Amino acid sequence: MPTTARPGKIVCVGRNYAEHAKELGNEVPKAPLIFLKPPSAVIGDGEPIRLPAASQQVEFEGEIGVVVGKRLTRASEADARGAVRGLVAVNDVTARDLQKTDGQWTRAKGFDSFCPLGGIAEGAHDLAHLTVVTKVNGEERQRGFSAQMVFSIPMLLSYISNIMTLEPGDLVATGTPSGVGKLAPGDVVEVEIEGISRVSNPVIEGA
Ligand code: MG
């Protein structure tokens, strides 16, 4: 099965919804908290999320992904807004136990299959009025609105581009709303940016 095209890099934002920061006992950051997820973690719709033996607590994080369409270096928010190629549903799958014990998040966020991506919905979208919904086995677990983000999508792109150049095809995952939870073998987890992009994946024991 052909997998979803891999972005050159995946820049993720942590704790960008106040309710989610609170549910994990964290403060809302004063500036965007960013980290990288390896492109090798990407899988497409229908491909399995594999639970690694190293973790006892793998969790889903439904997120709004932004695909960059133009190179951005030290961009203004206005320029960043005009450089969005499209949107994609992202599941920022996370080994929560390893995230806590490691301190650095690379392992917890970086296992193969830990970045399911839906199809890219190209074109202009109202970035301030997006809804992202996560379901596990058909039951709604998360519902977030881009209007609730601590830092808006154009602000995030501008902020990141002041650290590292964003290239066409790069992906920015903009943080997860509250309601994260553990996945078990046999589950099916679905993330949808309502009416825009959707990704659904079965969960299996790691090979
Ligand atoms: Mg996340």
Short mmCIF file of C-alpha atoms and ligand atoms in Angstrom, two decimals:
data_model
loop_
_atom_site.label_atom_id
_atom_site.label_comp_id
_atom_site.label_asym_id
_atom_site.label_seq_id
_atom_site.Cartn_x
_atom_site.Cartn_y
_atom_site.Cartn_z
CA MET A 1 0.00 0.00 0.00
CA PRO A 2 1.47 3.40 -0.89
CA THR A 3 2.00 5.47 2.20
CA THR A 4 1.21 9.15 2.53
CA ALA A 5 3.97 11.37 1.14
CA ARG A 6 6.45 12.14 3.87
CA PRO A 7 7.00 15.77 4.79
CA GLY A 8 10.60 16.98 4.88
CA LYS A 9 10.07 17.75 8.54
CA ILE A 10 7.26 17.63 11.04
CA VAL A 11 7.18 20.44 13.59
CA CYS A 12 4.75 19.86 16.45
CA VAL A 13 3.36 22.23 19.04
CA GLY A 14 2.79 21.13 22.63
CA ARG A 15 0.20 22.45 25.08
CA ASN A 16 -1.55 24.76 22.62
CA TYR A 17 -4.99 24.27 24.20
CA ALA A 18 -5.39 25.39 27.82
CA GLU A 19 -7.71 22.52 28.80
CA HIS A 20 -5.24 19.92 27.52
CA ALA A 21 -2.30 21.52 29.33
CA LYS A 22 -4.39 21.38 32.50
CA GLU A 23 -5.45 17.73 32.12
CA LEU A 24 -1.79 16.67 32.13
CA GLY A 25 -0.93 19.00 35.01
CA ASN A 26 1.01 21.50 32.89
CA GLU A 27 0.97 25.27 32.62
CA VAL A 28 0.11 26.96 29.34
CA PRO A 29 3.49 27.98 27.87
CA LYS A 30 4.34 31.68 27.46
CA ALA A 31 5.71 31.00 23.98
CA PRO A 32 4.92 28.08 21.67
CA LEU A 33 6.49 24.83 22.88
CA ILE A 34 7.79 23.05 19.79
CA PHE A 35 9.35 19.69 19.07
CA LEU A 36 10.08 17.53 16.02
CA LYS A 37 8.59 14.23 14.97
CA PRO A 38 10.55 12.13 12.45
CA PRO A 39 9.10 11.77 8.93
CA SER A 40 9.72 8.01 9.26
CA ALA A 41 6.79 7.90 11.73
CA VAL A 42 4.27 8.79 9.00
CA ILE A 43 1.59 6.29 7.99
CA GLY A 44 -1.52 6.77 5.89
CA ASP A 45 -5.22 6.10 6.32
CA GLY A 46 -5.94 2.48 7.23
CA GLU A 47 -2.37 1.55 8.10
CA PRO A 48 -1.83 0.18 11.62
CA ILE A 49 -0.47 2.05 14.61
CA ARG A 50 1.96 -0.42 16.18
CA LEU A 51 2.28 -0.34 19.97
CA PRO A 52 5.95 -0.66 20.92
CA ALA A 53 6.90 -3.11 23.69
CA ALA A 54 8.85 -0.29 25.40
CA SER A 55 5.65 1.56 26.36
CA GLN A 56 2.67 0.65 28.53
CA GLN A 57 0.77 3.85 27.76
CA VAL A 58 0.45 4.86 24.12
CA GLU A 59 -2.08 7.67 23.67
CA PHE A 60 -3.84 9.36 20.74
CA GLU A 61 -3.62 13.12 20.14
CA GLY A 62 -5.89 14.38 17.37
CA GLU A 63 -4.54 17.54 15.77
CA ILE A 64 -4.96 20.02 12.94
CA GLY A 65 -1.98 19.73 10.60
CA VAL A 66 -0.88 22.58 8.35
CA VAL A 67 1.05 21.82 5.16
CA VAL A 68 3.41 24.58 4.07
CA GLY A 69 3.22 25.67 0.43
CA LYS A 70 5.95 28.30 0.20
CA ARG A 71 9.35 28.68 1.80
CA LEU A 72 9.06 30.72 5.00
CA THR A 73 12.05 32.34 6.68
CA ARG A 74 11.41 34.89 9.43
CA ALA A 75 7.92 35.36 8.02
CA SER A 76 5.27 37.73 9.32
CA GLU A 77 1.92 36.29 10.35
CA ALA A 78 0.37 37.74 7.18
CA ASP A 79 2.99 36.08 4.97
CA ALA A 80 2.60 32.83 6.88
CA ARG A 81 -1.17 32.86 6.37
CA GLY A 82 -0.62 33.16 2.62
CA ALA A 83 1.84 30.25 2.57
CA VAL A 84 -0.55 27.52 3.74
CA ARG A 85 -0.91 24.87 1.05
CA GLY A 86 -3.60 22.90 2.84
CA LEU A 87 -4.74 21.08 5.94
CA VAL A 88 -4.37 17.50 7.04
CA ALA A 89 -5.70 15.45 9.96
CA VAL A 90 -2.83 14.33 12.22
CA ASN A 91 -2.64 11.85 15.06
CA ASP A 92 0.38 12.81 17.21
CA VAL A 93 0.61 9.35 18.78
CA THR A 94 2.59 9.55 22.03
CA ALA A 95 4.09 7.06 24.47
CA ARG A 96 3.02 9.06 27.54
CA ASP A 97 5.07 7.03 30.02
CA LEU A 98 8.27 7.48 28.01
CA GLN A 99 7.53 11.18 27.51
CA LYS A 100 7.56 11.56 31.29
CA THR A 101 10.57 9.38 32.05
CA ASP A 102 12.79 10.55 29.18
CA GLY A 103 12.30 14.30 29.57
CA GLN A 104 13.26 14.68 25.90
CA TRP A 105 10.28 13.70 23.76
CA THR A 106 12.04 12.21 20.73
CA ARG A 107 11.50 8.56 21.67
CA ALA A 108 7.96 9.03 23.00
CA LYS A 109 6.83 10.76 19.81
CA GLY A 110 9.08 9.08 17.28
CA PHE A 111 8.24 5.39 16.96
CA ASP A 112 7.43 4.11 13.46
CA SER A 113 3.68 4.48 12.80
CA PHE A 114 3.27 7.27 15.40
CA CYS A 115 2.21 9.89 12.84
CA PRO A 116 -0.95 8.92 10.95
CA LEU A 117 -1.81 11.56 8.32
CA GLY A 118 -5.02 12.01 6.36
CA GLY A 119 -5.20 13.33 2.81
CA ILE A 120 -4.19 16.93 2.21
CA ALA A 121 -7.13 19.27 1.67
CA GLU A 122 -5.55 21.92 -0.50
CA GLY A 123 -6.72 25.49 -0.88
CA ALA A 124 -7.94 28.28 1.35
CA HIS A 125 -9.57 27.45 4.69
CA ASP A 126 -10.86 29.64 7.49
CA LEU A 127 -8.00 28.89 9.87
CA ALA A 128 -9.73 30.53 12.83
CA HIS A 129 -12.83 28.31 12.61
CA LEU A 130 -11.70 24.70 12.31
CA THR A 131 -12.97 21.78 14.37
CA VAL A 132 -10.93 18.66 15.12
CA VAL A 133 -12.65 15.53 16.44
CA THR A 134 -11.08 12.27 17.64
CA LYS A 135 -13.06 9.05 17.95
CA VAL A 136 -11.98 5.70 19.35
CA ASN A 137 -14.09 2.74 18.21
CA GLY A 138 -16.67 5.26 16.96
CA GLU A 139 -16.98 7.07 20.30
CA GLU A 140 -16.07 10.75 20.43
CA ARG A 141 -13.13 11.43 22.77
CA GLN A 142 -11.84 14.86 21.74
CA ARG A 143 -13.44 17.92 20.16
CA GLY A 144 -11.33 21.02 19.73
CA PHE A 145 -11.69 24.29 17.92
CA SER A 146 -8.88 26.29 16.36
CA ALA A 147 -10.46 29.37 17.97
CA GLN A 148 -9.42 27.89 21.35
CA MET A 149 -5.73 27.61 20.45
CA VAL A 150 -3.37 29.50 22.74
CA PHE A 151 -1.31 30.47 19.67
CA SER A 152 -3.04 30.82 16.28
CA ILE A 153 -1.93 28.97 13.16
CA PRO A 154 -0.39 32.06 11.46
CA MET A 155 1.39 32.96 14.70
CA LEU A 156 2.80 29.42 14.98
CA LEU A 157 4.10 29.40 11.39
CA SER A 158 5.68 32.83 11.87
CA TYR A 159 7.23 31.80 15.20
CA ILE A 160 8.67 28.56 13.82
CA SER A 161 10.00 30.30 10.70
CA ASN A 162 12.02 32.59 12.96
CA ILE A 163 13.83 29.47 14.25
CA MET A 164 14.01 27.22 11.18
CA THR A 165 13.09 27.77 7.56
CA LEU A 166 9.84 26.05 6.68
CA GLU A 167 10.03 24.43 3.25
CA PRO A 168 7.19 23.49 0.89
CA GLY A 169 5.75 20.18 2.05
CA ASP A 170 6.76 20.61 5.68
CA LEU A 171 4.04 19.86 8.21
CA VAL A 172 3.15 21.74 11.38
CA ALA A 173 0.97 19.86 13.89
CA THR A 174 -0.74 22.52 15.96
CA GLY A 175 -1.40 20.77 19.27
CA THR A 176 -4.12 18.59 20.72
CA PRO A 177 -7.26 19.56 22.64
CA SER A 178 -8.25 17.91 25.93
CA GLY A 179 -9.48 14.33 26.11
CA VAL A 180 -6.32 12.38 25.24
CA GLY A 181 -6.35 8.73 26.25
CA LYS A 182 -4.75 5.34 25.99
CA LEU A 183 -4.93 3.05 22.97
CA ALA A 184 -5.18 -0.74 23.15
CA PRO A 185 -4.72 -3.47 20.53
CA GLY A 186 -7.91 -3.85 18.51
CA ASP A 187 -8.93 -0.20 18.82
CA VAL A 188 -9.64 1.92 15.76
CA VAL A 189 -8.78 5.59 16.19
CA GLU A 190 -10.01 8.30 13.85
CA VAL A 191 -9.02 11.97 13.66
CA GLU A 192 -11.04 14.36 11.51
CA ILE A 193 -10.75 18.04 10.79
CA GLU A 194 -14.48 18.26 10.29
CA GLY A 195 -15.41 18.24 6.63
CA ILE A 196 -11.79 18.70 5.57
CA SER A 197 -9.46 15.75 6.25
CA ARG A 198 -9.74 12.46 8.09
CA VAL A 199 -7.48 9.57 9.06
CA SER A 200 -8.53 6.26 10.62
CA ASN A 201 -6.12 3.60 11.85
CA PRO A 202 -6.34 0.24 13.60
CA VAL A 203 -4.09 -0.35 16.60
CA ILE A 204 -1.99 -3.51 16.86
CA GLU A 205 0.79 -4.90 19.01
CA GLY A 206 4.17 -3.84 17.66
CA ALA A 207 6.05 -6.26 15.49
MG MG B 1 0.59 16.69 20.23
#
